[in-house]
Coordinates of C-alpha atoms in Angstrom, one line a residue:
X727 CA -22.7 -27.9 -23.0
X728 CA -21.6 -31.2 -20.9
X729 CA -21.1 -33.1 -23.5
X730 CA -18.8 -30.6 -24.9
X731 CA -16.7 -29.7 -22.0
X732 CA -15.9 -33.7 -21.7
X733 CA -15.1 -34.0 -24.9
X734 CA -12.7 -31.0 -24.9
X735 CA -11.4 -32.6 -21.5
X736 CA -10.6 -35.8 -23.2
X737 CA -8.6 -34.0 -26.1
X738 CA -6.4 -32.0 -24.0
X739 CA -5.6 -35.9 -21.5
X740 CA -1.7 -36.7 -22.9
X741 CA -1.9 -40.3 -20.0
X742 CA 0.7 -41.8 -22.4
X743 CA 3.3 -38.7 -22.0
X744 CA 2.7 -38.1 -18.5
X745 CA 3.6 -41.7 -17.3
X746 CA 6.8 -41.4 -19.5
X747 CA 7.8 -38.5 -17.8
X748 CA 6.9 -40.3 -14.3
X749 CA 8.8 -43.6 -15.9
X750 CA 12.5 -41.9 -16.6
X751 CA 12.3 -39.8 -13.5
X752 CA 11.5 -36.4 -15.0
X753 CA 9.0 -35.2 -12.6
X754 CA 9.6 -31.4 -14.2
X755 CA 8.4 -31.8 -17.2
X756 CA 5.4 -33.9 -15.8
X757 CA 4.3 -31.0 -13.5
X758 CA 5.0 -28.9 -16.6
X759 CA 2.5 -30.6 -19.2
X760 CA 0.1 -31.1 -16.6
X761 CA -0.4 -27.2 -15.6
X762 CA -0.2 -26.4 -19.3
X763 CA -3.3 -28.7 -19.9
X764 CA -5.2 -27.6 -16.7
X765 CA -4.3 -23.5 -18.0
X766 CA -5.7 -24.7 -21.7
X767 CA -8.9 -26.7 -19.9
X768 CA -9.6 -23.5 -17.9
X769 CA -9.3 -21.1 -20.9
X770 CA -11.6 -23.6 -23.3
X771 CA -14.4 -23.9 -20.2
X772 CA -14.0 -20.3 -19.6
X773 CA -14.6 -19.4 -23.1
X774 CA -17.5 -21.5 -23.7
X775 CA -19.4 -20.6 -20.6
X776 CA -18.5 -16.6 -21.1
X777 CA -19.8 -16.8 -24.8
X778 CA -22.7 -18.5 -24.1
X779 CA -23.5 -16.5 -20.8
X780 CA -23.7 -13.5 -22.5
X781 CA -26.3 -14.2 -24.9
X782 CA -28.8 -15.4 -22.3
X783 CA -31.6 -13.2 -21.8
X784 CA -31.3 -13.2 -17.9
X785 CA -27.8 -11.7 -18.2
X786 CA -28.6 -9.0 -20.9
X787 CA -31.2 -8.0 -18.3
X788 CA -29.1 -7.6 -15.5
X789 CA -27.1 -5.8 -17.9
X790 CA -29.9 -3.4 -18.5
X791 CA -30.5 -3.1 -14.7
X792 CA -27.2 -2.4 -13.9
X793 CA -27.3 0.5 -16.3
X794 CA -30.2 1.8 -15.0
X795 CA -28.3 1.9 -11.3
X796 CA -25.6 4.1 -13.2
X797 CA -27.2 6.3 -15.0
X798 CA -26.1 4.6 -18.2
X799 CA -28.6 5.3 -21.3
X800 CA -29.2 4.2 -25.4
X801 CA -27.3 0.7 -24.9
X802 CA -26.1 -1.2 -28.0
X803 CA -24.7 -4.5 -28.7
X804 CA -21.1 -4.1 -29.3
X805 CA -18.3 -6.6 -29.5
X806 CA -15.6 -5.9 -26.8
X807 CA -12.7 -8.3 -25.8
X808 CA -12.1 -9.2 -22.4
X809 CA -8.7 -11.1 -20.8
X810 CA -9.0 -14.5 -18.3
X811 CA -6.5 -15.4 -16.0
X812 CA -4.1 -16.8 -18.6
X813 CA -4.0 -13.5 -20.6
X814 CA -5.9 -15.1 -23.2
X815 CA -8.4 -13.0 -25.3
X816 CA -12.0 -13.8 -25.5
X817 CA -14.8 -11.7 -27.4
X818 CA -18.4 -11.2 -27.1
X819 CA -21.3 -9.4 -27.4
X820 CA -22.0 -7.2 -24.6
X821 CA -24.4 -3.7 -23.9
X822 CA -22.5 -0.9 -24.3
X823 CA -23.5 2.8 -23.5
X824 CA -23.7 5.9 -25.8
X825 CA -24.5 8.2 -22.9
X826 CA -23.7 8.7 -19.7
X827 CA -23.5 11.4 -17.1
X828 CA -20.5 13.7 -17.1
X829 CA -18.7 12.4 -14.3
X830 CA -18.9 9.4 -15.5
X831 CA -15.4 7.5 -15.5
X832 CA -16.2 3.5 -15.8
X833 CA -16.4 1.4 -18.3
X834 CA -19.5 1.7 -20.5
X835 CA -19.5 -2.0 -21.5
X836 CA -21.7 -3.3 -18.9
X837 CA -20.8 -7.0 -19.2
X838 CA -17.3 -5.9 -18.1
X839 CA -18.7 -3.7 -15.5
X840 CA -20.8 -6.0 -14.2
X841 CA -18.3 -8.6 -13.5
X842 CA -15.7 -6.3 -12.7
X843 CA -12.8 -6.4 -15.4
X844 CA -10.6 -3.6 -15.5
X845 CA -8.0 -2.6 -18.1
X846 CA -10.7 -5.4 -19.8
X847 CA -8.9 -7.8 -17.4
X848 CA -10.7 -10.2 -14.9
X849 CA -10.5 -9.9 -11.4
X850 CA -8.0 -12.8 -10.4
X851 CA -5.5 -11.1 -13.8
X852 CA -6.2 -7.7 -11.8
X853 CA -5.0 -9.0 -9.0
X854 CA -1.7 -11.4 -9.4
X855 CA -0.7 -8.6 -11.9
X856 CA -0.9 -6.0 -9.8
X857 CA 0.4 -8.2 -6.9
X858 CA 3.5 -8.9 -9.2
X859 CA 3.8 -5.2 -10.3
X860 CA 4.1 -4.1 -6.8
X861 CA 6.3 -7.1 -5.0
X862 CA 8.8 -7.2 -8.8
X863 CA 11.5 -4.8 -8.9
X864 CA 10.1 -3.8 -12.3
X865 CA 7.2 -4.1 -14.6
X866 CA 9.2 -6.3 -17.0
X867 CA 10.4 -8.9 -14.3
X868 CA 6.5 -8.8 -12.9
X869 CA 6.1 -9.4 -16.9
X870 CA 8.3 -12.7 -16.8
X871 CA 6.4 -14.1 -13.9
X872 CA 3.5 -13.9 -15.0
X873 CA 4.9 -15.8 -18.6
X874 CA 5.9 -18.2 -15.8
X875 CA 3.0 -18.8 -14.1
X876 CA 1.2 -19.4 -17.6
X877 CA -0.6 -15.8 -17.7
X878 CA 0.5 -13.9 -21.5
X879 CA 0.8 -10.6 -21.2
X880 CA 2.2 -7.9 -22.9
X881 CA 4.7 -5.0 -21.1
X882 CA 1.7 -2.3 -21.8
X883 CA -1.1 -4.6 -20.5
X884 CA 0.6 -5.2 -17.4
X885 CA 1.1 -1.8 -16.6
X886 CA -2.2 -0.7 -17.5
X887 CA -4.3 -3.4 -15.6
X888 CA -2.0 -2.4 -12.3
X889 CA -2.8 1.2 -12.6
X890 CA -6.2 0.1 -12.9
X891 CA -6.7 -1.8 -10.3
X892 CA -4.7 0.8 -7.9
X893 CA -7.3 3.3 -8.8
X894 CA -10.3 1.6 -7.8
X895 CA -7.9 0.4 -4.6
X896 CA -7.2 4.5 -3.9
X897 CA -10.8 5.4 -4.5
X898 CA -11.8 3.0 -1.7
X899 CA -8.5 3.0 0.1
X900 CA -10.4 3.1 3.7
X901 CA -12.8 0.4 3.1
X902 CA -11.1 -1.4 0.8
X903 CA -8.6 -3.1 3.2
X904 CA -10.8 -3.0 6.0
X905 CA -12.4 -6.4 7.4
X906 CA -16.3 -6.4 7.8
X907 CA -16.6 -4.9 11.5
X908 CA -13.3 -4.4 11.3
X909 CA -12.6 -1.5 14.8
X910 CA -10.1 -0.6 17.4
X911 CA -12.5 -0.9 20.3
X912 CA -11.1 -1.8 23.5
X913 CA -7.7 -2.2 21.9
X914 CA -4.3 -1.0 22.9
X915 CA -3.1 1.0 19.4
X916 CA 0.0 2.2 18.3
X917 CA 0.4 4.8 15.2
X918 CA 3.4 5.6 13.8
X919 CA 3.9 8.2 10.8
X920 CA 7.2 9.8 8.8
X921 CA 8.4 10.6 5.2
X922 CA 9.8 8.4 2.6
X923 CA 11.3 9.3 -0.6
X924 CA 10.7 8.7 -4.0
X925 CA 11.6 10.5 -7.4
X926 CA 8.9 12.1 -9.8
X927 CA 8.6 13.0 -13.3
X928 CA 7.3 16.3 -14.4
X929 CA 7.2 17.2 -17.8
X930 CA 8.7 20.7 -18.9
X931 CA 8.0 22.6 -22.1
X932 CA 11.5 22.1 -23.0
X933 CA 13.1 19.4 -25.3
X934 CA 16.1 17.9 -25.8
X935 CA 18.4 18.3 -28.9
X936 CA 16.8 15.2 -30.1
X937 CA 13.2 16.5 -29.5
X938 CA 12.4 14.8 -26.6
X939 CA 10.6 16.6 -24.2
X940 CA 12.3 17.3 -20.8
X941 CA 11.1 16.2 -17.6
X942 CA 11.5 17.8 -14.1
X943 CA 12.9 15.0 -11.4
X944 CA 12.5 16.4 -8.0
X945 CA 12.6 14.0 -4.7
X946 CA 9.2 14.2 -3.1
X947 CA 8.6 12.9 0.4
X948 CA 5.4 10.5 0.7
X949 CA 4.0 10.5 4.2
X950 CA 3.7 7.1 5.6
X951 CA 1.6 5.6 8.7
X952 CA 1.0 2.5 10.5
X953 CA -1.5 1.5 12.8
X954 CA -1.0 -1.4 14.8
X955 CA -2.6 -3.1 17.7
X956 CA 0.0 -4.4 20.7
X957 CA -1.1 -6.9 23.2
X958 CA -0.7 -6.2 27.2
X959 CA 3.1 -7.1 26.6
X960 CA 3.4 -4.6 24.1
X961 CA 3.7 -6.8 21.3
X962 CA 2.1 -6.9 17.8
X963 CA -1.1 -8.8 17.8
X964 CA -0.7 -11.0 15.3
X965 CA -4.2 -11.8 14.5
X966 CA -4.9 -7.7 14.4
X967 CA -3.3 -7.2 10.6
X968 CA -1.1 -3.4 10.1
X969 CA -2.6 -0.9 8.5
X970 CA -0.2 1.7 6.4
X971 CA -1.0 4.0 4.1
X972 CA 0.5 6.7 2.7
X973 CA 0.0 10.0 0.8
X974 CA 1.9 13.2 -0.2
X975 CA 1.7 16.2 2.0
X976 CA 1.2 16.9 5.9
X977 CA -2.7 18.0 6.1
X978 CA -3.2 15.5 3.5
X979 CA -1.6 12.4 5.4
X980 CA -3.5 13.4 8.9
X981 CA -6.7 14.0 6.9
X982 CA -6.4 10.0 5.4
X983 CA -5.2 9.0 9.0
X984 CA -8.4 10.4 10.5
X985 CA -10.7 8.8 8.0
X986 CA -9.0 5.6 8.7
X987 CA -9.2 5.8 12.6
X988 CA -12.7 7.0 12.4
X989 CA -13.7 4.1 10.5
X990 CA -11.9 1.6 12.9
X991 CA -14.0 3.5 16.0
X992 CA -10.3 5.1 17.6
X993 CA -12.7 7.0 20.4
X994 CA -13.4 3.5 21.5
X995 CA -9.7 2.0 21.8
X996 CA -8.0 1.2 25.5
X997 CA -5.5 3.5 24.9
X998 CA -3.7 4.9 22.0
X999 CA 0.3 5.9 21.6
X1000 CA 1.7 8.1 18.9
X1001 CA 5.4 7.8 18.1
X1002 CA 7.3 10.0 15.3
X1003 CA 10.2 12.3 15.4
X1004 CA 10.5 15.8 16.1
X1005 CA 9.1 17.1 13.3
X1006 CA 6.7 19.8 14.2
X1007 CA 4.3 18.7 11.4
X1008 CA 3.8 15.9 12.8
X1009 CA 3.3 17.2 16.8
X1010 CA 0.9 20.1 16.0
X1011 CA -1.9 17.5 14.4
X1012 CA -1.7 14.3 16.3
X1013 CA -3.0 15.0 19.6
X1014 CA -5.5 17.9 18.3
X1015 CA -6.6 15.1 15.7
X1016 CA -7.2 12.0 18.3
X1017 CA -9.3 14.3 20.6
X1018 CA -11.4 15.8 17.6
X1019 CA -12.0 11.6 16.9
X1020 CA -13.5 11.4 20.4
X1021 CA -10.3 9.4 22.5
X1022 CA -10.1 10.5 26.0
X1023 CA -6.7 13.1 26.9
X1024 CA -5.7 10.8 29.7
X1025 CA -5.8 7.6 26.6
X1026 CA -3.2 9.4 24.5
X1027 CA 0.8 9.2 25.2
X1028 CA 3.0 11.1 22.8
X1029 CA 6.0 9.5 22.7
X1030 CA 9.6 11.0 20.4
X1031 CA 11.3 8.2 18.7
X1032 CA 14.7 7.4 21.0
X1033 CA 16.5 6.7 18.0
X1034 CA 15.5 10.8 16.6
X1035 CA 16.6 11.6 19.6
X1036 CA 19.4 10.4 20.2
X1037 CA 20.6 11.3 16.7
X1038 CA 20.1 14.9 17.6
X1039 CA 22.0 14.5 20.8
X1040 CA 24.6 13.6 18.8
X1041 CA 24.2 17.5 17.4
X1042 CA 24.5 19.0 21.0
X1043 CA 27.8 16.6 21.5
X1044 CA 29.5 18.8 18.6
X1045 CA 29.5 22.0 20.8
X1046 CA 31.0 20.7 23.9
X1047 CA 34.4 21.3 24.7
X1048 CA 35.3 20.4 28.0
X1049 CA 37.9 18.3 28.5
X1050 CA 35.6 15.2 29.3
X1051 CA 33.3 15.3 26.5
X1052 CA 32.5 11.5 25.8
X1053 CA 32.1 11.0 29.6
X1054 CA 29.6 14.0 29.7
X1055 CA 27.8 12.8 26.3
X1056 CA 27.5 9.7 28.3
X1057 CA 25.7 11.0 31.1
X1058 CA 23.7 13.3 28.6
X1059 CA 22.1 10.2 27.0
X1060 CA 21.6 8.4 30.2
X1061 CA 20.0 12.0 31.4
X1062 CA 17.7 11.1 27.9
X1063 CA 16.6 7.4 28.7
X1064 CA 15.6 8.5 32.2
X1065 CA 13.6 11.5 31.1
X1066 CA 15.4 14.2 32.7
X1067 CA 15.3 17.3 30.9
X1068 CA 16.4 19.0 34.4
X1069 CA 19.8 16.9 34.6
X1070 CA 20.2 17.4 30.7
X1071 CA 19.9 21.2 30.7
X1072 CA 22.6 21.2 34.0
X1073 CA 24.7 19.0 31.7
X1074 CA 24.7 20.9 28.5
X1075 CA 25.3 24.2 30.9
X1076 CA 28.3 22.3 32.3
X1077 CA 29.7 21.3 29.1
X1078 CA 29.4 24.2 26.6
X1079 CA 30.5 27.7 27.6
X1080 CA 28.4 30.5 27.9
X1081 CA 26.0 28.9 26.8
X1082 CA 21.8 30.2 26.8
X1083 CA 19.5 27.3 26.5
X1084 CA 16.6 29.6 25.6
X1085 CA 18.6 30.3 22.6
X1086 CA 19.9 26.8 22.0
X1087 CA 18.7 25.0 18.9
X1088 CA 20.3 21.3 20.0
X1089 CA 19.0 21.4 23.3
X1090 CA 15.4 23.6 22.4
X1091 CA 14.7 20.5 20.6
X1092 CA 14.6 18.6 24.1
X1093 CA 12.8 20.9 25.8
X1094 CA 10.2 21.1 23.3
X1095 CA 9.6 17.5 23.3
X1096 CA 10.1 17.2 27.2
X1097 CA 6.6 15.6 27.3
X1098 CA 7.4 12.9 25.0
X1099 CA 10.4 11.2 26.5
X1100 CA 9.0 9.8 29.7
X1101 CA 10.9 6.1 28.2
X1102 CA 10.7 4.8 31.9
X1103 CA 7.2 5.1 32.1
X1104 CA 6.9 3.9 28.4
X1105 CA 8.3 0.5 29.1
X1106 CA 6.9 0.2 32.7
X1107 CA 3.7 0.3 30.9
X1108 CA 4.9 -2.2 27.7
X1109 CA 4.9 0.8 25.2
X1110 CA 7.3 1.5 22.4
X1111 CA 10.4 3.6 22.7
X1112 CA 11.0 3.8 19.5
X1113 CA 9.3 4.1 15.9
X1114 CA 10.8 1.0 14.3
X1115 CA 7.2 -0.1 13.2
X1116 CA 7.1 2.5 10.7
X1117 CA 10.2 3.2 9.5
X1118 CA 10.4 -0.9 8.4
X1119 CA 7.3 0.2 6.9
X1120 CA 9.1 3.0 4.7
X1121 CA 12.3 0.4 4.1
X1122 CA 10.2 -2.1 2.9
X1123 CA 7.6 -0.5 1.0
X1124 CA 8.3 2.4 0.0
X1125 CA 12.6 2.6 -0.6
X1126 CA 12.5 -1.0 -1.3
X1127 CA 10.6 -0.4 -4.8
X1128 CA 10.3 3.1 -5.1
X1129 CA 13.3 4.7 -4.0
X1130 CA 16.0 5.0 -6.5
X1131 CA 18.1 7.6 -8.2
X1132 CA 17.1 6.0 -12.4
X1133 CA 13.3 5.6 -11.4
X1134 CA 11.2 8.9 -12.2
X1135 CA 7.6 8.2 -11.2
X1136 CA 4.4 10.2 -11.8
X1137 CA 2.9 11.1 -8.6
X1138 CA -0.8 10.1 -9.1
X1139 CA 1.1 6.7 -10.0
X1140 CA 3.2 5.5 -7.5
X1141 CA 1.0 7.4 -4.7
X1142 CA -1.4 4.3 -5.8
X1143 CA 1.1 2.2 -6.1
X1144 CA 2.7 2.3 -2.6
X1145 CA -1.0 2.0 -1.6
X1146 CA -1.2 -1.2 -3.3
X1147 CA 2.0 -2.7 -1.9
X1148 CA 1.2 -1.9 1.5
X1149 CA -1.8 -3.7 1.3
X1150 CA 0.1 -6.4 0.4
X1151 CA 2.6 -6.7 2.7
X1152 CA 0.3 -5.8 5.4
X1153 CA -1.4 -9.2 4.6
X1154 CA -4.6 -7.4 3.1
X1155 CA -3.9 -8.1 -0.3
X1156 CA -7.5 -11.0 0.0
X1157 CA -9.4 -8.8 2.3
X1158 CA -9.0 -6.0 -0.7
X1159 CA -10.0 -8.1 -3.2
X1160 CA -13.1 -9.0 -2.1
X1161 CA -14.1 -5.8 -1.2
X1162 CA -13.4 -4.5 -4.4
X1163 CA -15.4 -7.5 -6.0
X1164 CA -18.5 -5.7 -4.8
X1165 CA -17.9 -2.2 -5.6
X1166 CA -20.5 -2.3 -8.7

């Protein structure tokens, strides 16, 4: 086997070319025929040690063992292909399984199970394709990186291998980006949570003229959180990554929450601040949530986005019609910053007529959150005022790839798909990976 891998080694060495590219100062094409030797080495070396791997009785056993663990029954030699880093196709002979039970839904080819290829992909053409898929504007521009960076693959193969890997990702999404011992305790945390938008694709029983079947495209709203750690100055911890997630649907987004902060040990945390807007969906779980997880009453502050607010402040200014009105709004949005709900309702009497807060939408939406703009206290204790944390989180990874008018998505698709690009801009993408490496 040495012998052989040298001698391949010495075949692919082009010396001669490589100092003539050095010589007449084209450094491009040196770097260039390099990398394409090392890709070729790495596929020839991978190749020989994956064929003859597979025939060795130790590995058929753990094949067999493996199977056993899954419930996997009357195994048979069957050729199946598998892809390396490159894209490039390699076959062998590898156990596969007649029978399994019902719910059932890996692969039955236990070498590929057994060292994790998905889509019949390896882990590390898992990963920077799916990396690409979420990061690209597009599957075809992912496509053309990968080309670049010396990995062949075809449109359908990237897609597939992405969805792929995002299910296994989904299936684990609480673990999966979560550190070993990875907890809130003793920690100040901050959790932020709102909608983002995205367009889906439902098929109709209609057709088209042509014959193609018609397709529903309604905007759906994907719920997104955040929860990061701040320091004693209120500022992200840098060495305490984000976490964000995202899923559609109110109970459903609080129920994924709650796994997540009971995983990380919430009950356990310093103190904990929510922050959203003044959407009632979002009010009527977060509190009851936090104290069903264990934290303390006295460790929770509910806090209404100032920014929310002071867009529907801007809704009250409409109805006034004194004479003064921008020197009234300006003492109603001072009356906000400070907290004072008492000044604000004496202001909004003063400046609409007749007026009957108990019946007043604009200013109902005040009173109802009275408790949660106390933005003195907030920053004399170096808390947010404002839910900036998340909605950079929706800008950049959900409206960023998802969000546009030409781009119908499944919802089973890009739910996993916004998963996977979180992980990745949260700076998770490695911690993922190697948690995923020991699923089987």
């Amino acid at each position: 086997m040495l012998k052989l891998l040298k001698k391949e080694f010495t075949s692919l060495l082009e010396l001669k070319k490589w100092k003539n590219f050095l010589i007449e100062g084209d450094f491009l094409s040196f770097e260039q025929s390099l990398y394409e030797m090392i890709l070729s080495l790495y596929d020839k070396i991978s190749e020989l040690l994956i064929v003859h791997i597979s025939k060795q009785k130790k590995f058929l056993a753990k094949q067999r063992e493996l199977a056993k663990k899954k419930g996997l029954k009357k195994l048979q030699l069957r050729s199946c292909s598998l892809y390396l880093r490159t894209g490039s196709k390699v076959k062998i002979e590898s156990y596969y399984a007649r029978k399994c039970n019902k719910d059932y839904k890996d692969n039955r080819h236990l070498s590929l199970l057994f060292w994790n290829f998905r889509a019949n992909a390896s882990p590390t053409l898992q990963s920077i394709t799916t990396l690409l898929s979420v990061l690209c504007p597009s599957y075809s521009i992912a496509k053309w990186l990968l080309s670049y960076q010396g990995a062949k693959c075809s449109f359908d193969r990237v897609r597939k291998t992405s969805l792929a890997l995002s299910k296994v990702a989904q299936e684990n999404r609480v673990k999966a980006q979560l550190s070993p011992g990875e907890s809130l305790c003793g920690k100040r945390v901050v959790i932020g949570i709102d909608g983002g938008r995205c367009r889906t694709r439902a098929y109709m029983e209609q057709t088209t003229k042509k014959g193609n079947p018609k397709f529903a495209t309604a905007w759906r709203e994907p719920k997104m959180f955040i929860v990061q750690v701040i320091d004693q100055q209120g500022n992200n911890q840098t060495e305490n990554l984000p976490i964000y997630d995202s899923t559609f649907g109110d109970d459903e987004s609080f129920n994924l929450l709650e796994k997540y902060l009971s995983t990380l040990q919430i009950q356990n945390c310093k103190e904990v601040q929510f922050i959203g807007d003044g959407a009632k969906w979002i009010w009527n779980r977060a509190k009851p949530m936090l104290i069903r997880l264990g934290v303390a009453s006295e460790k929770i502050t509910e806090t209404l986005d100032y920014y929310h607010a002071c867009q529907n402040l801007h809704k009250l200014k409409e109805y006034i019609d004194a004479p003064e009105k921008e020197k009234l709004f300006k003492q109603m949005k001072d009356a906000l910053w400070q907290g004072d709900i008492k000044k604000l309702a004496k202001l909004t009497e003063k400046s609409i007529s007749n007026v009957k807060l108990e019946d007043f939408t604009p200013y109902q939406y005040f009173k109802n959150n009275e408790q949660r703009i106390d933005y003195q206290a907030y920053k004399a204790n170096n808390l947010l005022c404002g839910s900036g944390i998340v909605e950079s989180g929706i800008r950049r990874i959900i409206n960023l790839r998802f969000k546009s008018p030409s781009s119908f998505w499944y919802p089973e698709n890009v739910e996993k798909l916004i998963l996977m690009r979180s992980i990745a801009l949260a700076g998770r993408w490695e911690i993922m990976m190697k948690n995923l490496n020991q699923v089987n």
